Short mmCIF file of C-alpha atoms and ligand atoms in Angstrom, two decimals:
data_model
loop_
_atom_site.label_atom_id
_atom_site.label_comp_id
_atom_site.label_asym_id
_atom_site.label_seq_id
_atom_site.Cartn_x
_atom_site.Cartn_y
_atom_site.Cartn_z
CA MET A 1 0.28 0.24 0.14
CA THR A 2 1.59 3.19 -0.77
CA SER A 3 1.00 6.31 1.15
CA GLN A 4 -1.01 7.78 -2.32
CA ASP A 5 -3.35 5.08 -1.90
CA LEU A 6 -3.90 5.72 1.20
CA LYS A 7 -4.31 9.69 0.38
CA VAL A 8 -6.85 8.29 -1.91
CA TRP A 9 -8.65 6.67 0.43
CA ASN A 10 -8.91 9.48 2.77
CA HIS A 11 -10.56 11.18 -0.08
CA VAL A 12 -12.94 8.57 -1.05
CA LEU A 13 -13.84 7.95 2.60
CA THR A 14 -14.33 12.11 2.55
CA GLN A 15 -16.30 11.38 -0.13
CA VAL A 16 -18.53 9.13 1.60
CA GLY A 17 -18.87 11.91 4.21
CA LYS A 18 -20.88 13.72 2.09
CA SER A 19 -23.41 11.46 1.05
CA VAL A 20 -24.43 9.42 4.36
CA SER A 21 -25.07 10.94 7.36
CA ALA A 22 -22.82 11.04 10.28
CA GLN A 23 -24.60 7.87 12.27
CA GLN A 24 -24.20 6.06 8.97
CA PHE A 25 -20.46 6.77 8.64
CA SER A 26 -19.62 6.12 12.26
CA THR A 27 -21.60 2.76 12.15
CA TRP A 28 -20.45 1.26 8.93
CA PHE A 29 -17.39 3.39 7.67
CA GLN A 30 -15.26 4.31 10.41
CA GLU A 31 -13.35 0.82 10.59
CA LEU A 32 -13.20 0.37 6.98
CA GLU A 33 -9.83 -0.39 5.81
CA LEU A 34 -7.97 0.12 2.66
CA SER A 35 -6.40 -3.15 2.01
CA GLN A 36 -5.74 -3.27 -2.45
CA LEU A 37 -5.97 -0.28 -4.83
CA THR A 38 -5.64 -0.98 -8.30
CA HIS A 39 -6.95 1.20 -11.42
CA ASP A 40 -10.02 -1.23 -11.86
CA GLN A 41 -10.37 -3.52 -8.47
CA VAL A 42 -10.39 -2.47 -4.51
CA THR A 43 -9.99 -4.46 -1.68
CA ILE A 44 -11.18 -3.17 1.32
CA SER A 45 -11.02 -4.81 4.89
CA VAL A 46 -14.40 -5.09 6.93
CA PRO A 47 -14.62 -6.34 10.80
CA SER A 48 -17.48 -8.83 9.81
CA GLN A 49 -19.59 -10.93 7.88
CA PHE A 50 -22.15 -8.95 8.71
CA HIS A 51 -21.32 -5.61 7.81
CA GLN A 52 -19.34 -6.63 3.97
CA ASP A 53 -23.07 -7.37 3.41
CA TRP A 54 -24.29 -4.10 5.00
CA ILE A 55 -21.96 -2.42 2.62
CA SER A 56 -22.57 -4.05 -0.27
CA ASN A 57 -26.31 -3.90 -0.05
CA ASN A 58 -26.51 -0.58 0.50
CA TYR A 59 -23.72 1.29 -0.05
CA TYR A 60 -21.67 0.02 -3.04
CA SER A 61 -22.53 2.43 -5.04
CA VAL A 62 -22.16 5.33 -2.79
CA LEU A 63 -18.00 3.69 -2.66
CA GLN A 64 -18.25 3.15 -6.52
CA ASP A 65 -18.59 7.05 -6.80
CA ALA A 66 -16.22 8.25 -4.14
CA PHE A 67 -13.86 5.98 -5.79
CA GLN A 68 -15.20 7.64 -9.51
CA SER A 69 -14.16 11.05 -8.42
CA CYS A 70 -11.57 10.65 -6.76
CA THR A 71 -9.65 8.25 -9.06
CA GLY A 72 -11.80 8.47 -12.05
CA SER A 73 -12.68 5.22 -12.93
CA ARG A 74 -15.66 3.14 -11.13
CA PRO A 75 -13.56 -0.26 -9.78
CA LYS A 76 -14.88 -3.15 -8.89
CA ILE A 77 -14.61 -3.62 -5.39
CA LEU A 78 -13.36 -6.66 -3.06
CA PHE A 79 -14.19 -7.51 -0.01
CA ALA A 80 -12.28 -9.17 3.39
CA PHE A 81 -12.97 -9.34 6.36
CA PRO A 82 -10.92 -10.53 9.41
CA GLN A 83 -10.23 -14.50 9.41
CA THR A 84 -9.01 -14.07 5.86
CA ARG A 85 -7.63 -10.43 5.85
CA PRO A 86 -5.88 -10.64 2.84
CA ASN A 87 -1.87 -9.89 2.71
CA THR A 88 -1.35 -7.30 -0.22
CA LYS A 89 -0.88 -10.37 -2.53
CA SER A 90 -3.66 -12.84 -1.73
CA VAL A 91 -7.63 -11.28 -2.64
CA GLN A 92 -10.34 -12.58 -0.67
CA LYS A 93 -12.54 -13.66 -3.99
CA SER A 94 -15.88 -12.37 -2.31
CA THR A 95 -17.32 -9.76 -5.33
CA LEU A 96 -20.35 -7.81 -5.53
CA SER A 97 -20.81 -9.46 -8.94
CA PRO A 98 -21.95 -11.72 -8.47
CA PRO A 99 -23.39 -10.38 -5.53
CA PRO A 100 -22.63 -11.83 -1.99
CA ARG A 101 -23.83 -15.54 -0.67
CA VAL A 102 -24.04 -15.66 2.64
CA GLN A 103 -25.34 -17.87 5.42
CA SER A 104 -28.60 -18.17 7.06
CA ARG A 105 -29.76 -14.80 5.41
CA LEU A 106 -33.20 -12.93 6.38
CA ILE A 107 -32.86 -8.91 5.91
CA SER A 108 -35.48 -8.16 7.60
CA GLU A 109 -36.70 -5.09 10.25
CA ILE A 110 -39.08 -7.18 11.28
CA GLN A 111 -38.61 -9.56 13.93
CA LEU A 112 -39.76 -12.93 12.78
CA ASN A 113 -41.75 -14.49 15.57
CA ASP A 114 -41.11 -17.84 16.65
CA HIS A 115 -44.71 -19.44 17.01
CA TYR A 116 -45.65 -18.06 13.40
CA THR A 117 -44.47 -21.62 12.00
CA PHE A 118 -46.18 -24.46 9.60
CA LYS A 119 -45.56 -26.51 12.64
CA ASN A 120 -47.78 -23.99 14.21
CA PHE A 121 -50.04 -23.10 11.76
CA VAL A 122 -54.18 -25.39 12.00
CA VAL A 123 -55.61 -26.72 8.93
CA GLY A 124 -58.88 -26.38 7.68
CA PRO A 125 -60.90 -26.16 4.76
CA SER A 126 -60.95 -22.59 5.25
CA ASN A 127 -56.66 -22.00 4.53
CA SER A 128 -55.77 -25.17 3.14
CA LEU A 129 -54.85 -24.11 -0.33
CA SER A 130 -53.47 -21.04 1.16
CA HIS A 131 -51.40 -23.32 3.50
CA ALA A 132 -50.27 -25.91 0.71
CA ALA A 133 -49.31 -23.63 -1.42
CA SER A 134 -47.44 -21.46 1.37
CA VAL A 135 -45.23 -25.49 2.13
CA ALA A 136 -45.13 -25.47 -1.67
CA VAL A 137 -43.89 -22.94 -2.42
CA ALA A 138 -41.09 -23.00 1.44
CA GLU A 139 -40.29 -26.14 -0.06
CA SER A 140 -39.27 -24.95 -3.72
CA PRO A 141 -38.98 -21.25 -4.10
CA SER A 142 -39.41 -19.96 -7.69
CA LEU A 143 -39.93 -23.95 -9.07
CA THR A 144 -43.91 -23.73 -8.61
CA TYR A 145 -46.23 -20.39 -8.03
CA ASN A 146 -44.65 -17.27 -8.43
CA PRO A 147 -46.25 -14.96 -7.25
CA LEU A 148 -47.72 -16.51 -4.65
CA PHE A 149 -50.04 -14.25 -3.52
CA LEU A 150 -52.40 -14.64 -0.64
CA HIS A 151 -55.56 -12.45 0.51
CA SER A 152 -58.16 -12.19 3.83
CA ALA A 153 -60.21 -10.37 6.03
CA VAL A 154 -57.70 -9.36 8.96
CA GLY A 155 -56.31 -12.12 11.76
CA LEU A 156 -56.94 -14.87 9.00
CA GLY A 157 -53.17 -15.72 8.93
CA LYS A 158 -51.51 -13.92 6.20
CA THR A 159 -48.61 -12.81 8.08
CA HIS A 160 -48.55 -16.55 10.04
CA LEU A 161 -48.28 -18.25 6.62
CA MET A 162 -45.16 -15.64 5.37
CA GLN A 163 -43.32 -16.01 8.44
CA ALA A 164 -43.62 -19.79 8.21
CA ILE A 165 -42.23 -19.37 4.58
CA CYS A 166 -39.10 -17.74 6.06
CA TRP A 167 -38.50 -19.87 8.77
CA HIS A 168 -38.86 -23.08 6.56
CA ILE A 169 -36.34 -21.24 4.08
CA LEU A 170 -33.97 -20.13 7.07
CA LYS A 171 -33.36 -24.11 7.92
CA GLU A 172 -33.72 -25.63 4.91
CA GLU A 173 -31.46 -23.13 2.48
CA PRO A 174 -29.14 -20.60 4.40
CA GLN A 175 -27.63 -19.69 1.58
CA LYS A 176 -30.93 -18.32 0.29
CA THR A 177 -31.17 -14.35 0.50
CA ILE A 178 -34.93 -13.88 1.99
CA TYR A 179 -35.78 -10.80 2.38
CA TYR A 180 -39.32 -9.61 4.58
CA LEU A 181 -40.65 -6.69 4.99
CA SER A 182 -43.79 -4.74 5.50
CA CYS A 183 -45.48 -2.59 2.38
CA GLU A 184 -45.14 0.55 3.87
CA ASP A 185 -41.16 0.02 4.72
CA PHE A 186 -41.19 -1.00 0.58
CA VAL A 187 -42.69 2.70 0.44
CA ASN A 188 -40.49 4.27 2.71
CA GLU A 189 -37.24 2.76 1.78
CA PHE A 190 -38.13 3.99 -1.81
CA ILE A 191 -39.24 7.47 -1.17
CA THR A 192 -36.06 7.75 0.97
CA SER A 193 -33.85 7.29 -1.30
CA VAL A 194 -35.11 9.36 -4.38
CA GLU A 195 -34.97 11.74 -1.51
CA ARG A 196 -31.20 11.07 -0.46
CA GLY A 197 -30.06 9.86 -4.61
CA GLU A 198 -29.52 6.34 -3.15
CA LEU A 199 -32.01 4.51 -5.70
CA GLU A 200 -29.13 2.74 -7.41
CA SER A 201 -28.90 0.26 -3.73
CA PHE A 202 -32.06 0.73 -3.12
CA ARG A 203 -33.06 -1.18 -6.88
CA TYR A 204 -29.62 -3.55 -6.20
CA LYS A 205 -30.76 -4.42 -2.78
CA PHE A 206 -34.02 -5.40 -3.99
CA ARG A 207 -33.16 -7.09 -7.21
CA HIS A 208 -30.94 -9.21 -6.13
CA VAL A 209 -31.88 -11.50 -3.52
CA ASP A 210 -34.05 -14.86 -3.82
CA VAL A 211 -36.95 -14.33 -1.73
CA LEU A 212 -39.19 -11.30 -1.61
CA LEU A 213 -41.91 -11.52 0.83
CA ILE A 214 -43.96 -8.28 0.86
CA ASP A 215 -46.77 -7.82 3.25
CA ASP A 216 -49.91 -5.93 3.68
CA ILE A 217 -48.73 -4.96 -0.23
CA HIS A 218 -52.59 -3.42 -0.69
CA PHE A 219 -50.62 -0.56 0.70
CA LEU A 220 -49.56 0.47 -2.00
CA ALA A 221 -52.58 1.78 -3.12
CA GLY A 222 -52.53 5.30 -4.39
CA LYS A 223 -48.92 5.07 -4.57
CA GLU A 224 -48.18 5.10 -7.66
CA ARG A 225 -44.46 5.80 -8.49
CA THR A 226 -43.32 3.54 -5.76
CA GLN A 227 -45.68 1.08 -8.14
CA GLU A 228 -44.11 1.80 -11.02
CA GLU A 229 -40.83 1.05 -8.71
CA PHE A 230 -42.04 -2.46 -7.45
CA PHE A 231 -43.50 -3.59 -11.10
CA HIS A 232 -40.24 -3.22 -11.84
CA THR A 233 -38.19 -5.50 -9.51
CA PHE A 234 -40.69 -7.74 -9.55
CA ASN A 235 -40.51 -8.01 -13.37
CA THR A 236 -36.40 -8.73 -12.78
CA LEU A 237 -36.91 -11.10 -10.50
CA TYR A 238 -39.32 -13.28 -12.14
CA HIS A 239 -37.13 -12.91 -15.68
CA ALA A 240 -34.54 -13.77 -12.72
CA LYS A 241 -36.74 -16.68 -11.25
CA LYS A 242 -36.37 -15.52 -8.19
CA GLN A 243 -39.84 -16.16 -5.65
CA ILE A 244 -42.10 -13.25 -4.84
CA ILE A 245 -44.52 -13.87 -2.07
CA LEU A 246 -47.50 -11.28 -1.45
CA CYS A 247 -50.28 -10.64 0.83
CA SER A 248 -53.43 -8.30 1.02
CA ASP A 249 -56.66 -7.64 2.93
CA SER A 250 -58.35 -8.39 -0.92
CA PRO A 251 -57.22 -9.82 -3.76
CA PRO A 252 -55.10 -7.96 -6.97
CA LYS A 253 -58.03 -6.26 -8.57
CA GLU A 254 -59.85 -4.77 -6.01
CA ILE A 255 -57.27 -3.08 -4.01
CA PRO A 256 -57.83 0.47 -5.12
CA THR A 257 -55.59 2.29 -7.97
CA LEU A 258 -53.73 -0.47 -7.85
CA GLU A 259 -52.06 -0.42 -11.67
CA ASP A 260 -53.49 -3.31 -14.34
CA ARG A 261 -49.68 -4.30 -15.17
CA LEU A 262 -49.64 -5.19 -12.21
CA VAL A 263 -52.97 -6.66 -10.99
CA SER A 264 -52.24 -9.10 -14.06
CA ARG A 265 -48.61 -9.70 -12.63
CA PHE A 266 -49.79 -10.79 -9.22
CA LYS A 267 -52.12 -12.98 -10.77
CA TRP A 268 -49.51 -15.00 -13.31
CA GLY A 269 -48.91 -17.03 -10.15
CA LEU A 270 -51.44 -18.05 -7.07
CA VAL A 271 -53.64 -16.08 -6.12
CA THR A 272 -55.09 -17.63 -3.06
CA LYS A 273 -57.93 -16.53 -0.07
CA ILE A 274 -58.19 -17.60 3.67
CA GLU A 275 -61.22 -17.95 4.89
CA SER A 276 -62.57 -17.71 7.87
CA PRO A 277 -62.25 -20.89 9.72
CA HIS A 278 -64.90 -22.92 10.59
CA PHE A 279 -66.26 -24.25 14.31
CA GLU A 280 -63.74 -26.93 14.35
CA THR A 281 -60.79 -25.29 13.04
CA ARG A 282 -61.77 -22.48 15.57
CA VAL A 283 -62.09 -25.37 18.19
CA ALA A 284 -58.53 -26.51 17.19
CA ILE A 285 -56.81 -23.15 16.95
CA LEU A 286 -57.34 -22.62 20.07
CA ARG A 287 -56.47 -25.35 21.28
CA ARG A 288 -53.09 -25.46 19.60
CA LYS A 289 -52.94 -21.81 21.35
CA ALA A 290 -53.96 -23.00 24.53
CA LYS A 291 -50.58 -25.15 24.37
CA ILE A 292 -48.08 -22.90 23.25
CA ARG A 293 -49.29 -20.77 26.50
CA LYS A 294 -49.05 -23.98 28.55
CA ILE A 295 -52.52 -23.89 30.35
CA ASP A 296 -55.23 -25.78 29.98
CA VAL A 297 -58.91 -25.10 29.01
CA PRO A 298 -61.40 -27.44 29.09
CA LEU A 299 -63.30 -28.80 25.74
CA ASP A 300 -66.39 -26.90 26.76
CA VAL A 301 -64.99 -23.23 27.55
CA LEU A 302 -63.43 -24.11 23.84
CA HIS A 303 -66.37 -25.08 22.30
CA PHE A 304 -67.79 -21.53 23.78
CA VAL A 305 -64.68 -19.47 22.37
CA ALA A 306 -64.92 -20.98 19.18
CA GLU A 307 -69.37 -20.45 19.42
CA HIS A 308 -69.12 -16.94 20.09
CA ILE A 309 -65.83 -15.59 18.28
CA ASP A 310 -66.06 -16.50 14.26
CA THR A 311 -64.20 -14.67 12.13
CA ASN A 312 -60.84 -13.34 13.10
CA VAL A 313 -58.24 -15.57 14.51
CA ARG A 314 -56.21 -12.97 15.96
CA GLU A 315 -59.65 -12.00 17.88
CA LEU A 316 -59.57 -16.13 19.43
CA GLU A 317 -56.10 -15.56 20.67
CA GLY A 318 -56.79 -12.97 22.06
CA ALA A 319 -59.55 -14.63 24.37
CA ILE A 320 -56.61 -17.47 25.53
CA ASN A 321 -54.84 -14.43 26.24
CA ILE A 322 -57.44 -13.18 28.82
CA LEU A 323 -58.19 -16.41 29.72
CA ALA A 324 -54.99 -17.09 30.52
CA ALA A 325 -53.92 -13.61 32.42
CA TYR A 326 -57.36 -14.15 34.69
CA ALA A 327 -56.47 -17.18 35.58
CA ALA A 328 -53.13 -16.76 36.43
CA ALA A 329 -54.65 -13.60 38.82
CA LYS A 330 -56.97 -15.46 40.67
CA SER A 331 -55.07 -18.33 41.24
CA GLN A 332 -57.84 -20.58 39.64
CA SER A 333 -58.04 -22.64 36.68
CA ILE A 334 -60.00 -21.71 33.79
CA ASP A 335 -63.60 -23.44 33.72
CA ILE A 336 -66.87 -22.39 31.63
CA HIS A 337 -67.89 -19.67 34.69
CA LEU A 338 -64.75 -17.82 34.49
CA ALA A 339 -64.89 -17.73 30.46
CA ARG A 340 -68.21 -16.15 31.24
CA GLN A 341 -67.15 -13.73 33.32
CA CYS A 342 -64.24 -12.38 31.50
CA LEU A 343 -64.79 -12.86 28.11
CA LYS A 344 -68.00 -10.74 28.50
CA ASP A 345 -66.85 -7.80 26.83
CA GLN A 346 -65.41 -9.76 23.40
CA ILE A 347 -68.31 -12.37 23.46
CA LYS A 348 -71.75 -10.50 22.85
CA VAL A 349 -74.24 -12.96 24.32
CA SER A 350 -76.55 -11.12 22.37
CA PRO A 351 -80.06 -13.04 21.47
CA VAL A 352 -79.28 -15.26 18.58
CA GLN A 353 -81.85 -13.97 15.79
CA VAL A 354 -82.37 -16.82 13.98
CA SER A 355 -82.12 -16.46 10.04
CA ILE A 356 -84.15 -18.08 7.62
CA ASP A 357 -80.97 -19.19 5.73
CA THR A 358 -80.43 -21.34 8.94
CA ILE A 359 -83.98 -22.36 8.45
CA LEU A 360 -83.53 -24.09 5.23
CA GLU A 361 -80.71 -25.44 5.48
CA LEU A 362 -81.84 -27.87 8.39
CA ILE A 363 -84.58 -28.69 6.50
CA VAL A 364 -83.24 -29.50 3.42
CA GLU A 365 -80.50 -31.18 5.37
CA HIS A 366 -83.39 -33.12 7.02
CA PHE A 367 -85.67 -34.29 4.79
CA GLY A 368 -83.47 -34.50 1.14
CA ILE A 369 -84.56 -32.46 -0.39
CA ARG A 370 -83.11 -29.75 -2.45
CA LEU A 371 -83.69 -25.91 -1.49
CA SER A 372 -84.45 -24.73 -4.85
CA GLU A 373 -87.86 -27.57 -4.74
CA LEU A 374 -88.26 -26.11 -1.10
CA GLN A 375 -89.06 -22.70 -2.96
CA SER A 376 -90.89 -23.92 -6.05
CA LYS A 377 -94.03 -23.64 -7.21
CA LYS A 378 -93.80 -27.96 -6.60
CA ARG A 379 -97.61 -29.00 -4.57
CA SER A 380 -96.01 -32.37 -4.11
CA ARG A 381 -96.63 -34.22 -0.75
CA SER A 382 -92.93 -35.15 0.30
CA ILE A 383 -91.75 -31.01 -0.68
CA THR A 384 -95.18 -29.32 0.61
CA PHE A 385 -94.72 -30.87 4.18
CA PRO A 386 -91.10 -29.59 4.36
CA ARG A 387 -92.23 -26.30 3.45
CA GLN A 388 -94.60 -26.02 5.92
CA ILE A 389 -92.37 -26.35 8.73
CA CYS A 390 -89.97 -24.18 7.28
CA MET A 391 -92.87 -21.44 7.33
CA TYR A 392 -94.18 -22.70 10.62
CA LEU A 393 -90.51 -22.28 12.16
CA ILE A 394 -89.47 -18.90 10.13
CA LYS A 395 -92.78 -17.65 12.07
CA ARG A 396 -92.63 -18.27 14.98
CA LEU A 397 -88.45 -17.86 15.45
CA THR A 398 -88.34 -14.46 13.72
CA ASN A 399 -89.77 -11.11 12.92
CA TYR A 400 -91.00 -11.61 9.37
CA SER A 401 -93.48 -10.60 8.23
CA LEU A 402 -96.36 -12.99 6.58
CA GLU A 403 -96.03 -11.98 3.34
CA GLU A 404 -92.08 -11.78 3.75
CA ILE A 405 -91.90 -15.19 4.30
CA GLY A 406 -94.47 -15.83 1.57
CA GLY A 407 -92.14 -14.15 -0.67
CA TYR A 408 -89.11 -16.54 0.22
CA PHE A 409 -91.46 -19.17 -1.34
CA GLY A 410 -92.14 -18.54 -4.40
CA GLY A 411 -94.05 -15.40 -3.83
CA ARG A 412 -96.70 -17.26 -2.24
CA ASP A 413 -99.09 -14.79 -0.87
CA HIS A 414 -100.24 -14.26 3.31
CA SER A 415 -102.75 -16.53 3.05
CA THR A 416 -100.78 -19.34 1.85
CA VAL A 417 -98.56 -19.06 4.76
CA ILE A 418 -101.69 -18.87 7.45
CA TYR A 419 -102.67 -22.33 6.11
CA ALA A 420 -99.18 -23.47 6.01
CA ILE A 421 -99.15 -22.60 9.44
CA GLU A 422 -102.13 -23.56 11.13
CA GLN A 423 -101.76 -27.09 9.21
CA ILE A 424 -98.42 -27.65 10.90
CA LYS A 425 -99.98 -26.70 14.23
CA LYS A 426 -103.02 -29.16 13.82
CA LYS A 427 -100.55 -31.78 13.21
CA LYS A 428 -98.39 -30.76 16.50
CA SER A 429 -101.53 -30.93 19.04
CA SER A 430 -102.76 -34.27 17.88
CA ASP A 431 -99.44 -36.26 17.31
CA PRO A 432 -96.78 -35.99 20.25
CA GLU A 433 -93.97 -37.44 17.97
CA PHE A 434 -94.34 -34.54 15.64
CA SER A 435 -94.53 -32.22 18.54
CA GLU A 436 -91.74 -33.25 19.99
CA TYR A 437 -89.62 -33.55 15.98
CA LEU A 438 -90.31 -29.88 16.00
CA GLU A 439 -89.58 -29.01 19.17
CA LYS A 440 -86.28 -30.93 18.41
CA LEU A 441 -85.86 -28.45 15.47
CA VAL A 442 -86.27 -25.38 17.30
CA ARG A 443 -83.91 -26.27 20.04
CA ILE A 444 -81.22 -26.96 17.09
CA LEU A 445 -81.93 -23.73 15.78
CA LYS A 446 -81.91 -21.84 19.45
CA PRO A 447 -79.87 -23.67 21.70
CA ASN A 448 -80.65 -20.94 24.80
P1 ADP B 501 -53.36 -12.10 9.53
O1 ADP B 501 -51.83 -11.65 8.82
O2 ADP B 501 -54.31 -12.06 8.48
O3 ADP B 501 -54.00 -9.93 9.60
P2 ADP B 501 -52.13 -12.69 11.06
O4 ADP B 501 -51.22 -13.87 10.44
O5 ADP B 501 -51.11 -12.22 12.01
O6 ADP B 501 -53.10 -12.11 10.73
O7 ADP B 501 -52.89 -14.13 12.12
C1 ADP B 501 -53.33 -13.10 13.10
C2 ADP B 501 -53.05 -14.45 14.69
O8 ADP B 501 -53.66 -15.88 14.22
C3 ADP B 501 -52.04 -14.46 14.88
O9 ADP B 501 -51.36 -14.60 16.09
C4 ADP B 501 -51.66 -15.88 14.19
O10 ADP B 501 -50.42 -16.94 14.78
C5 ADP B 501 -53.44 -16.63 14.37
N1 ADP B 501 -53.59 -18.02 13.33
C6 ADP B 501 -53.96 -17.31 12.06
N2 ADP B 501 -54.63 -18.41 11.62
C7 ADP B 501 -54.08 -19.61 12.28
C8 ADP B 501 -54.13 -20.83 12.00
N3 ADP B 501 -54.95 -21.39 11.02
N4 ADP B 501 -53.14 -21.77 12.93
C9 ADP B 501 -52.66 -20.56 14.32
N5 ADP B 501 -52.70 -19.85 14.39
C10 ADP B 501 -53.61 -18.86 13.02
MG1 MG B 502 -50.59 -9.48 8.80
#
């Protein structure tokens, strides 16, 4: 190393200092040392692999620019770190192009949640496709569905599945570089890089990953410039056969102001929706969450919670947390009384209004007929009898008027409905078995 080289290096650092903040400079550049300098190649010694990665991904072009302004040429930059810090002759072969590969590589501002693994994800009919697709993508990134686009209402497991994919790839293919971030961070980073004139390093970072996961991509709505940038990022990664995984609160075409070209690209791979879980899945999720929290929740309490919280898994989990907290505070084991008491704000145990659809479904199921027949003009006894039972139950269990009830059955008028109800009442008073059967139906429809 000549004194001339050191002079150049000092100039370079001064130059870098002008383009990054003082904080960034002291964190990333203070400890760098120049190891070797030729007109087209420079080797910089860095304190750690991590340091090297960060500089490669974030400041590569800043360094190149600085060299260019001092020496007039844009050298290729090589890095070396302590174990293999080179002498002037042997230079470590790790270079930026192709980009550096690092062990267990996850770039993320988001701390992965230890529990968000495939093992802890309860699979049921509402989420089985999204789960299967996520597993496939995690097992063979970029070879199955690309992009994978998951969507659902809030609290149904999108983030859980995304992080499960990260965990899986980290474990099975640690050489892969994963970038997992929220769309909000993507937008903010983009804006910052534009403001600071660091667009090149922004692009470099996003376009040199093996797996890119962006959570809540609907946040792109209304952000035209970021959409444009994302479009190019998408294309570069897609054509380089890198895996892209996105999730959103709605399907691509329903994200407001999302450019058509992005909508169509999002549909190139697989778009899959996670629905609200069914009762059995809700019970299984509650059981799993209770196990994770190491608390004993009896089955009747699990059923009680699953019956009353039926749309959002995050709320189910919240209920388990509340139960655990109450039980611990009162040093009491969890039972149905405790559950009713401590979950009264979460659970609205209002008198349940039975819906017409529920009644129709029950009768269709019990009599093995089709809904269309029930609502048709057909007059055969096998159809009229169940139809009359429906009318009777609707009148008894709901607030619908006779006209409205008639409307549900092919536009019959209210006198037909009165007649049907009378027929059922008559049979009920003359036939105890039938009466018992009717009461059983009522209990199924209105358990309390
Ligand atoms: P989203 O990102 O769709 O809003 P999250 O992934 O944050 O939802 O899920 C909310 C909570 O519900 C998380 O704690 C997650 O672990 C849990 N959860 C959702 N679906 C399941 C499931 N099928 N099995 C286990 N936990 C689930
Ligand atoms: Mg989420």
